[in-house]
């Protein structure tokens, strides 16, 4: 009985993984797939994230933060975006490299860098906790748990 349940579970997981693999580009396409097949997504709503490269009165040029790392022109943006800011856009694809923005979320350049800097104070604390519980054995060349920790 256990073997039947195990086999059914494995078959179910494998079929779900296969379905997810096959249908991924239809349900949640990445920008590389969207830009190589723009005719499938023209006029449809897409979302992506990029760094502001050029700011013009009529559009903003964003460099994508995911593959293919190209530039896309975004129109319909009226907020105070500066060069170097990280911008997340929800908009309608109008061509190969143009998007009409409907919603825009801006992360200022310094705030984006602070995301990574904020985690630096936690590193010594985590290392302390790790080395309090574990010691490196050079003879076996592996970490071993300390018994009196």
mmCIF file of C-alpha atoms in Angstrom:
data_model
loop_
_atom_site.group_PDB
_atom_site.id
_atom_site.type_symbol
_atom_site.label_atom_id
_atom_site.label_comp_id
_atom_site.label_asym_id
_atom_site.label_seq_id
_atom_site.Cartn_x
_atom_site.Cartn_y
_atom_site.Cartn_z
ATOM 1 C CA UNK A 1 0.000 0.000 0.000
ATOM 2 C CA UNK A 2 2.834 2.401 0.869
ATOM 3 C CA UNK A 3 4.534 1.709 -2.437
ATOM 4 C CA UNK A 4 1.360 2.540 -4.354
ATOM 5 C CA UNK A 5 1.001 5.845 -2.479
ATOM 6 C CA UNK A 6 4.697 6.613 -3.055
ATOM 7 C CA UNK A 7 4.457 5.841 -6.781
ATOM 8 C CA UNK A 8 1.283 7.913 -7.152
ATOM 9 C CA UNK A 9 2.934 10.812 -5.293
ATOM 10 C CA UNK A 10 6.052 10.686 -7.475
ATOM 11 C CA UNK A 11 3.991 10.483 -10.677
ATOM 12 C CA UNK A 12 1.813 13.395 -9.527
ATOM 13 C CA UNK A 13 4.864 15.526 -8.708
ATOM 14 C CA UNK A 14 6.553 14.705 -12.014
ATOM 15 C CA UNK A 15 3.415 15.541 -13.988
ATOM 16 C CA UNK A 16 2.999 18.841 -12.108
ATOM 17 C CA UNK A 17 6.636 19.729 -12.788
ATOM 18 C CA UNK A 18 6.230 18.898 -16.483
ATOM 19 C CA UNK A 19 3.050 20.958 -16.741
ATOM 20 C CA UNK A 20 4.718 23.883 -14.975
ATOM 21 C CA UNK A 21 7.734 23.665 -17.290
ATOM 22 C CA UNK A 22 5.602 23.572 -20.440
ATOM 23 C CA UNK A 23 3.114 26.283 -19.409
ATOM 24 C CA UNK A 24 5.546 28.656 -17.656
ATOM 25 C CA UNK A 25 6.029 31.047 -20.574
ATOM 26 C CA UNK A 26 2.257 31.363 -21.030
ATOM 27 C CA UNK A 27 1.462 32.036 -17.361
ATOM 28 C CA UNK A 28 4.521 33.983 -16.154
ATOM 29 C CA UNK A 29 6.858 34.887 -19.017
ATOM 30 C CA UNK A 30 10.201 36.541 -18.391
ATOM 31 C CA UNK A 31 11.309 39.632 -20.297
ATOM 32 C CA UNK A 32 13.609 37.637 -22.568
ATOM 33 C CA UNK A 33 10.618 35.607 -23.814
ATOM 34 C CA UNK A 34 8.427 38.726 -24.104
ATOM 35 C CA UNK A 35 10.995 40.659 -26.144
ATOM 36 C CA UNK A 36 11.750 37.737 -28.469
ATOM 37 C CA UNK A 37 7.998 37.211 -29.074
ATOM 38 C CA UNK A 38 6.541 40.748 -28.911
ATOM 39 C CA UNK A 39 3.635 39.892 -31.225
ATOM 40 C CA UNK A 40 2.199 37.553 -28.555
ATOM 41 C CA UNK A 41 2.258 40.251 -25.866
ATOM 42 C CA UNK A 42 1.577 43.479 -27.765
ATOM 43 C CA UNK A 43 -1.295 45.288 -26.090
ATOM 44 C CA UNK A 44 -1.085 43.026 -23.038
ATOM 45 C CA UNK A 45 -0.144 44.007 -19.509
ATOM 46 C CA UNK A 46 3.436 43.178 -18.467
ATOM 47 C CA UNK A 47 5.570 44.033 -15.465
ATOM 48 C CA UNK A 48 9.328 44.419 -15.174
ATOM 49 C CA UNK A 49 12.032 46.163 -13.200
ATOM 50 C CA UNK A 50 14.832 48.344 -14.513
ATOM 51 C CA UNK A 51 17.321 51.081 -13.706
ATOM 52 C CA UNK A 52 16.693 54.576 -15.114
ATOM 53 C CA UNK A 53 19.316 55.401 -17.758
ATOM 54 C CA UNK A 54 17.846 58.440 -19.554
ATOM 55 C CA UNK A 55 15.070 60.779 -18.506
ATOM 56 C CA UNK A 56 13.347 62.707 -21.293
ATOM 57 C CA UNK A 57 10.121 64.752 -21.028
ATOM 58 C CA UNK A 58 8.130 62.221 -23.060
ATOM 59 C CA UNK A 59 9.724 58.932 -21.948
ATOM 60 C CA UNK A 60 12.182 57.248 -19.621
ATOM 61 C CA UNK A 61 14.743 54.737 -20.847
ATOM 62 C CA UNK A 62 15.106 51.817 -18.423
ATOM 63 C CA UNK A 63 17.827 49.166 -18.513
ATOM 64 C CA UNK A 64 16.254 45.842 -17.563
ATOM 65 C CA UNK A 65 17.485 44.170 -14.382
ATOM 66 C CA UNK A 66 16.879 40.703 -15.862
ATOM 67 C CA UNK A 67 17.912 39.043 -19.095
ATOM 68 C CA UNK A 68 18.278 40.314 -21.853
ATOM 69 C CA UNK A 69 19.464 43.492 -19.996
ATOM 70 C CA UNK A 70 18.461 45.792 -22.864
ATOM 71 C CA UNK A 71 16.867 49.227 -22.694
ATOM 72 C CA UNK A 72 13.114 49.820 -22.897
ATOM 73 C CA UNK A 73 11.378 53.151 -23.399
ATOM 74 C CA UNK A 74 8.599 53.761 -20.881
ATOM 75 C CA UNK A 75 5.986 56.425 -21.630
ATOM 76 C CA UNK A 76 3.305 57.829 -19.361
ATOM 77 C CA UNK A 77 5.551 58.350 -16.329
ATOM 78 C CA UNK A 78 5.008 61.622 -14.481
ATOM 79 C CA UNK A 79 6.823 61.041 -11.191
ATOM 80 C CA UNK A 80 10.164 62.414 -10.017
ATOM 81 C CA UNK A 81 12.488 59.724 -11.306
ATOM 82 C CA UNK A 82 16.214 60.460 -11.403
ATOM 83 C CA UNK A 83 19.000 58.694 -13.275
ATOM 84 C CA UNK A 84 20.084 55.547 -11.411
ATOM 85 C CA UNK A 85 16.761 54.969 -9.619
ATOM 86 C CA UNK A 86 15.311 51.466 -9.721
ATOM 87 C CA UNK A 87 11.844 51.524 -11.283
ATOM 88 C CA UNK A 88 9.249 48.755 -11.303
ATOM 89 C CA UNK A 89 6.694 49.206 -14.080
ATOM 90 C CA UNK A 90 3.286 47.678 -14.709
ATOM 91 C CA UNK A 91 2.199 48.643 -18.186
ATOM 92 C CA UNK A 92 1.055 47.727 -21.679
ATOM 93 C CA UNK A 93 3.554 46.595 -24.310
ATOM 94 C CA UNK A 94 3.303 48.891 -27.355
ATOM 95 C CA UNK A 95 6.137 47.498 -29.480
ATOM 96 C CA UNK A 96 9.454 45.717 -29.250
ATOM 97 C CA UNK A 97 10.992 48.248 -26.874
ATOM 98 C CA UNK A 98 8.149 50.541 -25.755
ATOM 99 C CA UNK A 99 5.803 50.233 -22.790
ATOM 100 C CA UNK A 100 2.948 52.548 -21.761
ATOM 101 C CA UNK A 101 3.141 52.671 -17.961
ATOM 102 C CA UNK A 102 -0.013 52.281 -15.883
ATOM 103 C CA UNK A 103 1.599 51.935 -12.461
ATOM 104 C CA UNK A 104 5.149 52.835 -11.460
ATOM 105 C CA UNK A 105 7.007 52.052 -8.237
ATOM 106 C CA UNK A 106 10.264 53.968 -7.719
ATOM 107 C CA UNK A 107 13.094 52.984 -5.381
ATOM 108 C CA UNK A 108 15.614 55.791 -5.028
ATOM 109 C CA UNK A 109 19.225 54.953 -5.887
ATOM 110 C CA UNK A 110 20.507 55.225 -2.304
ATOM 111 C CA UNK A 111 17.577 53.302 -0.811
ATOM 112 C CA UNK A 112 18.226 50.404 -3.187
ATOM 113 C CA UNK A 113 21.869 50.214 -2.071
ATOM 114 C CA UNK A 114 20.849 50.401 1.590
ATOM 115 C CA UNK A 115 18.894 47.150 1.230
ATOM 116 C CA UNK A 116 22.210 45.317 1.024
ATOM 117 C CA UNK A 117 24.100 47.498 3.517
ATOM 118 C CA UNK A 118 21.459 46.920 6.228
ATOM 119 C CA UNK A 119 22.275 43.222 6.331
ATOM 120 C CA UNK A 120 25.981 43.776 7.119
ATOM 121 C CA UNK A 121 25.544 44.094 10.933
ATOM 122 C CA UNK A 122 23.836 40.697 11.011
ATOM 123 C CA UNK A 123 26.821 38.873 9.508
ATOM 124 C CA UNK A 124 29.059 38.931 12.652
ATOM 125 C CA UNK A 125 26.099 37.861 14.793
ATOM 126 C CA UNK A 126 25.326 34.890 12.544
ATOM 127 C CA UNK A 127 29.008 33.909 12.426
ATOM 128 C CA UNK A 128 29.187 34.074 16.242
ATOM 129 C CA UNK A 129 26.143 31.807 16.587
ATOM 130 C CA UNK A 130 27.517 29.386 14.003
ATOM 131 C CA UNK A 131 30.999 29.085 15.533
ATOM 132 C CA UNK A 132 29.548 28.826 19.033
ATOM 133 C CA UNK A 133 27.720 25.650 17.967
ATOM 134 C CA UNK A 134 30.170 24.253 15.370
ATOM 135 C CA UNK A 135 33.976 23.777 15.224
ATOM 136 C CA UNK A 136 36.093 22.959 12.194
ATOM 137 C CA UNK A 137 38.047 19.691 12.458
ATOM 138 C CA UNK A 138 41.158 20.038 10.292
ATOM 139 C CA UNK A 139 41.963 16.320 10.490
ATOM 140 C CA UNK A 140 38.593 15.302 9.026
ATOM 141 C CA UNK A 141 38.278 18.585 7.090
ATOM 142 C CA UNK A 142 34.666 19.135 8.163
ATOM 143 C CA UNK A 143 32.562 20.993 10.737
ATOM 144 C CA UNK A 144 31.573 19.113 13.886
ATOM 145 C CA UNK A 145 28.955 20.044 16.441
ATOM 146 C CA UNK A 146 30.285 21.212 19.818
ATOM 147 C CA UNK A 147 28.810 19.094 22.601
ATOM 148 C CA UNK A 148 28.864 21.708 25.416
ATOM 149 C CA UNK A 149 27.376 24.620 23.503
#
